[in-house]
PDB file of C-alpha atoms and ligand atoms in Angstrom:
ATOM      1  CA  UNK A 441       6.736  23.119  12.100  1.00 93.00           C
ATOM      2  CA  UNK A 442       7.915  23.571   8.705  1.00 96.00           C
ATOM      3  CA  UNK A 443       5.138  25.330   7.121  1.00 97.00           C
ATOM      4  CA  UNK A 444       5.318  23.229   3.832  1.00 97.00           C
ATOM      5  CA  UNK A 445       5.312  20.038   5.435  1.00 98.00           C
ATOM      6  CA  UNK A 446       2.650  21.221   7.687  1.00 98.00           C
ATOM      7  CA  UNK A 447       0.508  22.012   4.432  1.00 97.00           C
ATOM      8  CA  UNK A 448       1.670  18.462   2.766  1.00 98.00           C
ATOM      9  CA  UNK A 449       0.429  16.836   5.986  1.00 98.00           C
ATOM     10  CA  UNK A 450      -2.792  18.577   6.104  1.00 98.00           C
ATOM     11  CA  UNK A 451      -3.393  17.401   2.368  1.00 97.00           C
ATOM     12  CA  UNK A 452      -2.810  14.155   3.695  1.00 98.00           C
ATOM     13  CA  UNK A 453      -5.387  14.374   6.215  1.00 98.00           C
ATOM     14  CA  UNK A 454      -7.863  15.396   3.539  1.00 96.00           C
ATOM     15  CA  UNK A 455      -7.458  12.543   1.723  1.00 96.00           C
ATOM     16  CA  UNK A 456      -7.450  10.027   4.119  1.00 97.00           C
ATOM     17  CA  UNK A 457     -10.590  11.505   5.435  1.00 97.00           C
ATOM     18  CA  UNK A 458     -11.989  11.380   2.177  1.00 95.00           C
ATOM     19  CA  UNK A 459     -10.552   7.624   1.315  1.00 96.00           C
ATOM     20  CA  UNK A 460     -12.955   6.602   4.550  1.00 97.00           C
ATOM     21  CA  UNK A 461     -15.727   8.939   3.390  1.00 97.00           C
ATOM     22  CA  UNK A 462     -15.422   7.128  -0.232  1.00 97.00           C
ATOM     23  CA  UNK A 463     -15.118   3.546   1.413  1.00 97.00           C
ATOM     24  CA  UNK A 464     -17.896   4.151   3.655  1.00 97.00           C
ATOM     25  CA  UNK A 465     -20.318   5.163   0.664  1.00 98.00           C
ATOM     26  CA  UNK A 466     -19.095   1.869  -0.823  1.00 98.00           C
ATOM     27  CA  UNK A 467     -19.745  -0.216   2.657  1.00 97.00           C
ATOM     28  CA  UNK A 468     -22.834   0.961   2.373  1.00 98.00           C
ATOM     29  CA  UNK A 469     -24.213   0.360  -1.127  1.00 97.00           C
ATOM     30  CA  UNK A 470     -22.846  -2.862  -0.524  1.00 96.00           C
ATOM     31  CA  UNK A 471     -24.781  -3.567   1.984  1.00 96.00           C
ATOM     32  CA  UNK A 472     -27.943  -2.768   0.365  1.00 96.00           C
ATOM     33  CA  UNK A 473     -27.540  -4.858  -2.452  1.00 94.00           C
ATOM     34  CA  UNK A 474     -27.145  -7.842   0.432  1.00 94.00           C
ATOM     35  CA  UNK A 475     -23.103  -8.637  -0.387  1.00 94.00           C
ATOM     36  CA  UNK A 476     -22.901  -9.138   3.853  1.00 93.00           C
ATOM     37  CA  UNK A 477     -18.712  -9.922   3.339  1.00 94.00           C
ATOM     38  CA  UNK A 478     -17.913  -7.170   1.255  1.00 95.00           C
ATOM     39  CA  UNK A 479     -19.868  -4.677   3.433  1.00 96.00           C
ATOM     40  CA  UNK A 480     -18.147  -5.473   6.073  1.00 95.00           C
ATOM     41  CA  UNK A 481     -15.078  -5.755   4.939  1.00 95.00           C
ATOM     42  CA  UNK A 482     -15.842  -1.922   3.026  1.00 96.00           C
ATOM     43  CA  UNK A 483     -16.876  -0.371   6.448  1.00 96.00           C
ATOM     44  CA  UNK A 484     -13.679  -2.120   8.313  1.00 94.00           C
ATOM     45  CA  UNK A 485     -11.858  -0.239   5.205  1.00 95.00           C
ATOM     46  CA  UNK A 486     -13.643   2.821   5.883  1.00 97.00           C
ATOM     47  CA  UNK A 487     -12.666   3.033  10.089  1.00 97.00           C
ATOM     48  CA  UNK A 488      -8.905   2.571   8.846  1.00 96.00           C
ATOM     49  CA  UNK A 489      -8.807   5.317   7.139  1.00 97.00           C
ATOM     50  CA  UNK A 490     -10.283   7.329   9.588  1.00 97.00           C
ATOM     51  CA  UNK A 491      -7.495   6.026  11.654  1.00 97.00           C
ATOM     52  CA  UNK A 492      -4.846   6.727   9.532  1.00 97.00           C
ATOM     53  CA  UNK A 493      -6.781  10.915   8.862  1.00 98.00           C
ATOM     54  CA  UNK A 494      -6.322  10.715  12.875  1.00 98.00           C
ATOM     55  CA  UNK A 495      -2.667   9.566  13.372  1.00 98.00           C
ATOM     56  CA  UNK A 496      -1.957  12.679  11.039  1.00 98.00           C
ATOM     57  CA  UNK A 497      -3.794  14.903  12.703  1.00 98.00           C
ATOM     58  CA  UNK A 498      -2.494  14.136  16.663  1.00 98.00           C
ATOM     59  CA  UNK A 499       1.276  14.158  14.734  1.00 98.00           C
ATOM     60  CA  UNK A 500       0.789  17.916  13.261  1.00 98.00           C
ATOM     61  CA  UNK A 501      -0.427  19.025  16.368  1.00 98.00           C
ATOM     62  CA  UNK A 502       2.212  17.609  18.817  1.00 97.00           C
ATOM     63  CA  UNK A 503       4.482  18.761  16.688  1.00 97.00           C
ATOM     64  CA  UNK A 504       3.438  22.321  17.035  1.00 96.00           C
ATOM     65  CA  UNK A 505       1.125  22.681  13.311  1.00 97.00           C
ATOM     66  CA  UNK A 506      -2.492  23.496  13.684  1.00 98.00           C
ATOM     67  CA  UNK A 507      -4.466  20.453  12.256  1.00 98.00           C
ATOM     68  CA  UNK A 508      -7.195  21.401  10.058  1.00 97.00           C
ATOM     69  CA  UNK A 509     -10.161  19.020   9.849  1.00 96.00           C
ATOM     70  CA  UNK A 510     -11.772  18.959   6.175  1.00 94.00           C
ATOM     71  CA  UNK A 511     -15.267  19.243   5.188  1.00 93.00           C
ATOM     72  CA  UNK A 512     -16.362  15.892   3.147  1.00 84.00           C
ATOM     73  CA  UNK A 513     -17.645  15.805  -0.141  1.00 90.00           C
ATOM     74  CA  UNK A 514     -20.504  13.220  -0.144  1.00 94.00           C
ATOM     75  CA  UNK A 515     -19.630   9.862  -1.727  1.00 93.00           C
ATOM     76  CA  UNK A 516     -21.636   8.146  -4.671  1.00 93.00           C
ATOM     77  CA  UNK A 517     -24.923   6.688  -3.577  1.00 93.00           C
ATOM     78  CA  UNK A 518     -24.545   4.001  -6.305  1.00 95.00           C
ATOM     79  CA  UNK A 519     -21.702   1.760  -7.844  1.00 95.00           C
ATOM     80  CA  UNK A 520     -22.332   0.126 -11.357  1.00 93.00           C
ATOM     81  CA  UNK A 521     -21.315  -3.253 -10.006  1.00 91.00           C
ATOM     82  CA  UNK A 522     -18.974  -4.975  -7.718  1.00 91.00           C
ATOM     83  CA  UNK A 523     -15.871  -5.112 -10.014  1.00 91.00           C
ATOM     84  CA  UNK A 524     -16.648  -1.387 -10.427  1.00 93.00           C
ATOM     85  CA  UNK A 525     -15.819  -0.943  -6.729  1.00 95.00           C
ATOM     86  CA  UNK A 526     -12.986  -2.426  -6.480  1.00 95.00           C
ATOM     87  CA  UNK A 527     -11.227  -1.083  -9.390  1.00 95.00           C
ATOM     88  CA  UNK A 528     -12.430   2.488  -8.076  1.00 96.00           C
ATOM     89  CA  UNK A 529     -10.520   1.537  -4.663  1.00 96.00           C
ATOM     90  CA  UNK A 530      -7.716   0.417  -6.266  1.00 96.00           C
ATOM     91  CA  UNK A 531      -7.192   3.601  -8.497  1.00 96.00           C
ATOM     92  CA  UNK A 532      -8.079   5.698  -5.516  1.00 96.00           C
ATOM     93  CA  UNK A 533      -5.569   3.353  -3.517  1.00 96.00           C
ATOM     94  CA  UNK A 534      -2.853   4.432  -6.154  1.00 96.00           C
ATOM     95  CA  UNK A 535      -3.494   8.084  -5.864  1.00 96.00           C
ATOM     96  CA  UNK A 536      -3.187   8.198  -2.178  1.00 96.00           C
ATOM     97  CA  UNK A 537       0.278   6.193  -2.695  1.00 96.00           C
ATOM     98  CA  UNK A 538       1.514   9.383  -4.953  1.00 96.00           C
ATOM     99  CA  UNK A 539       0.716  11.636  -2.373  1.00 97.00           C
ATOM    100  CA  UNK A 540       2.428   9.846   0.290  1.00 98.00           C
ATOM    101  CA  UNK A 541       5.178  10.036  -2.210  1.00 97.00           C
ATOM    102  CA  UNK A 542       4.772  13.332  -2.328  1.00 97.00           C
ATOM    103  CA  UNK A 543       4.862  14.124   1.246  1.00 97.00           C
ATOM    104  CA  UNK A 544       8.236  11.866   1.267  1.00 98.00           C
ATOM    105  CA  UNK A 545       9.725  14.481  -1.130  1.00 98.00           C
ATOM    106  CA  UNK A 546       8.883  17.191   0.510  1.00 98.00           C
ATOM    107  CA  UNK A 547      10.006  15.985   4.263  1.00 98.00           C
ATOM    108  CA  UNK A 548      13.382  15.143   2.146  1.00 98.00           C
ATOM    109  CA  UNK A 549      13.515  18.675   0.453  1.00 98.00           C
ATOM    110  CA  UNK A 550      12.995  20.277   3.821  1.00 98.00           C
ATOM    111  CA  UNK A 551      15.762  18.396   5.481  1.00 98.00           C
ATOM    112  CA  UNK A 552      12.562  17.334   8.115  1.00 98.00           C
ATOM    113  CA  UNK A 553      13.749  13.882   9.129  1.00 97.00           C
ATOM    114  CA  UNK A 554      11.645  13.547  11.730  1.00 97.00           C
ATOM    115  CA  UNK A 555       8.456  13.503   9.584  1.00 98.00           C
ATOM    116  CA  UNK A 556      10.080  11.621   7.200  1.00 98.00           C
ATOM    117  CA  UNK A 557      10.669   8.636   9.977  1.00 98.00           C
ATOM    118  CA  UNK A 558       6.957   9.098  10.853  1.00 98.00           C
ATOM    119  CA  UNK A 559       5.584   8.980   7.052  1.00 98.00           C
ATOM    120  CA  UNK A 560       7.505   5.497   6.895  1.00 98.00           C
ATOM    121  CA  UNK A 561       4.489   3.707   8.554  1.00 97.00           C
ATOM    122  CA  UNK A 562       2.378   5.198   5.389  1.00 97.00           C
ATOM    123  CA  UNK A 563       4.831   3.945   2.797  1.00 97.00           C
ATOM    124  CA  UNK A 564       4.583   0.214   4.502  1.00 96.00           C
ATOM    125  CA  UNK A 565       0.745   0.315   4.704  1.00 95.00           C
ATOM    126  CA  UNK A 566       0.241   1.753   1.350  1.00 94.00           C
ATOM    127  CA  UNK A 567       2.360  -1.100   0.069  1.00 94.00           C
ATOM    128  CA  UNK A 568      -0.043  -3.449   1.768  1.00 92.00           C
ATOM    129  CA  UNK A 569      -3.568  -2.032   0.655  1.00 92.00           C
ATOM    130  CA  UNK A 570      -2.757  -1.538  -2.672  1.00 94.00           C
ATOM    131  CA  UNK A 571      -1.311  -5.830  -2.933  1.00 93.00           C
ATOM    132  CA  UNK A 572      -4.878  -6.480  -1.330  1.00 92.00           C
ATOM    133  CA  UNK A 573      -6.612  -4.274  -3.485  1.00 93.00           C
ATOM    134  CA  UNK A 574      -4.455  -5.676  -6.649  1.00 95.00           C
ATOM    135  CA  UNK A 575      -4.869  -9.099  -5.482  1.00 93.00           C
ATOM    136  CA  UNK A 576      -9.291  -8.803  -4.907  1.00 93.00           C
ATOM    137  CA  UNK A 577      -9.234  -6.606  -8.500  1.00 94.00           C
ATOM    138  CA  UNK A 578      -7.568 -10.364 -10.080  1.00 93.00           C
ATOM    139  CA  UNK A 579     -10.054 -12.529  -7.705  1.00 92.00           C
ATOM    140  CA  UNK A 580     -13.002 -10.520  -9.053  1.00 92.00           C
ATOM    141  CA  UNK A 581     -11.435 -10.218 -12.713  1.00 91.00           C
ATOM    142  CA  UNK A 582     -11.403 -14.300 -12.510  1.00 91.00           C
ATOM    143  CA  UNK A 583     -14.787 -15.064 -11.616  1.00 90.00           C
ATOM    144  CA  UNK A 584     -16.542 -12.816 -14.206  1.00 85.00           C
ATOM    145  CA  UNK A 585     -20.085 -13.283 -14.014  1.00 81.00           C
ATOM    146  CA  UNK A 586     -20.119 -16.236 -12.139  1.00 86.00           C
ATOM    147  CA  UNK A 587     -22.866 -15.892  -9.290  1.00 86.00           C
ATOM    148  CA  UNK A 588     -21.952 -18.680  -7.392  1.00 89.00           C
ATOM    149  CA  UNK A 589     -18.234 -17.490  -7.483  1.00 90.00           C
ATOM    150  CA  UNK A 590     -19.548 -13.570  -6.664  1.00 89.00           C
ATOM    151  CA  UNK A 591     -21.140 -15.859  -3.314  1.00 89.00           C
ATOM    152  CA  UNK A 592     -18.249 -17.022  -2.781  1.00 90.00           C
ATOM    153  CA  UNK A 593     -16.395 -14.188  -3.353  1.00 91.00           C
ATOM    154  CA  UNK A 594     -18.051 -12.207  -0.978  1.00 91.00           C
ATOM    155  CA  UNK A 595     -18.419 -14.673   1.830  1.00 91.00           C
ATOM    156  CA  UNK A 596     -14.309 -14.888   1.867  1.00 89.00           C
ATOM    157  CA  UNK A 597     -14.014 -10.903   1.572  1.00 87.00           C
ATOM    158  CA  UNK A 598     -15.637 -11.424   5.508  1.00 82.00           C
ATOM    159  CA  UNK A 599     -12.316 -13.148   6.661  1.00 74.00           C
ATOM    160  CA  UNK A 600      -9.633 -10.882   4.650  1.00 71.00           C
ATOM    161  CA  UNK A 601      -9.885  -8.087   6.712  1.00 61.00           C
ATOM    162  CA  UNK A 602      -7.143  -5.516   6.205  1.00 54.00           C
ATOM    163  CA  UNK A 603      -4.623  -5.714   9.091  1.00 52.00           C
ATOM    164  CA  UNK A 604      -6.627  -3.361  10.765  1.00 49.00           C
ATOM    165  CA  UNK A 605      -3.729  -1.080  12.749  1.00 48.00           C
ATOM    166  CA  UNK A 606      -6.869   0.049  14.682  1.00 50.00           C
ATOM    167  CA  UNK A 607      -7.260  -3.117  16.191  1.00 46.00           C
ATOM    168  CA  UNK A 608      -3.409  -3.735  16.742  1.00 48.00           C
ATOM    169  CA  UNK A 609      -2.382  -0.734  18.542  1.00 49.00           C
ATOM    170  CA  UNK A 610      -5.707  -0.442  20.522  1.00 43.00           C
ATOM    171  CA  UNK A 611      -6.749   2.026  18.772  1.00 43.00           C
ATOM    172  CA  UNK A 612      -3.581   4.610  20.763  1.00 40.00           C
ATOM    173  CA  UNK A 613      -2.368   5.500  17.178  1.00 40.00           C
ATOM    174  CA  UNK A 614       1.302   4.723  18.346  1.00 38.00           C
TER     175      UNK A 614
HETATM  176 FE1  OFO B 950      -4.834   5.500   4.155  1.00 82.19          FE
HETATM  177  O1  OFO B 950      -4.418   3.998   3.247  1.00 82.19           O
HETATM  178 FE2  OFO B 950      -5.696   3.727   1.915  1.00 82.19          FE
HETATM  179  O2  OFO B 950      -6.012   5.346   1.327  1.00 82.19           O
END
């Protein structure tokens, strides 16, 4: 394998461990401060992007790279508020999308088409979470201070899952 595109993929991997390690951290505060839909919807967040650290990993090594697992940093323990969450995920959301872009550049400038075909998938769902993340950011932005709207807020967040891809493809990473 290309040995820059093999270290551009392993970045990836980093991050996408570290976007679930992040989320989790966020499920979990969440949770403790009894805001049931957006836990759930956090640790549902969280397994995807486990998913998507493990679809990289399985592609580097069938392709003939060595995969290399990260160590985590440890997430915050507390968030200032709600809002603060979700405009956290959706800047973190945005930073992930430049490194995709990244990794698109350097599959180009490497003439590696075949990674470039399988890095489409991450363009599409990177497209997707950050118009969720964009749209929750307005919901949230919209209801202010309003505790019966934060109820209701979080009571929807249960239903709006992310299209979890885990769930779709069984969970086979194809
Ligand atoms: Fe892996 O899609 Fe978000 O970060």
């Amino acid at each position: 394998m290309n040995e820059r595109v093999e270290k551009a993929l392993n970045d990836q991997i980093e991050k996408e461990a570290s976007s679930s390690q992040f989320y989790l951290g966020m499920a979990s505060w969440a949770e403790g401060q009894g805001l049931s839909g957006t836990s759930q919807f956090l640790y549902s967040h969280s397994d995807e992007e486990r998913f998507h650290m493990l679809k990289l990993v399985k592609f580097v090594n069938e392709r003939g790279g060595i995969a290399k697992i990260p160590g985590l940093q440890a997430p915050p323990e507390k968030f200032k508020s709600l809002p603060n969450v979700f405009k956290l995920l959706l800047e973190h959301e945005l930073r992930v999308t430049e490194s995709i872009n990244n990794l698109v550049y350097v599959c180009l400038q490497e003439k590696d088409y075949t990674t470039h075909n399988f890095i489409q998938w991450y363009v599409s769902e990177q497209l997707e979470e950050e118009a969720l993340a964009r749209t929750i950011v307005d919901k949230i932005n919209m209801i202010g201070e309003d505790k019966a709207g934060l109820y209701l807020f979080d009571r929807d967040l249960e239903n709006s899952t992310i299209q979890s891809s885990v769930v779709n493809d069984g969970g086979t990473g194809a």
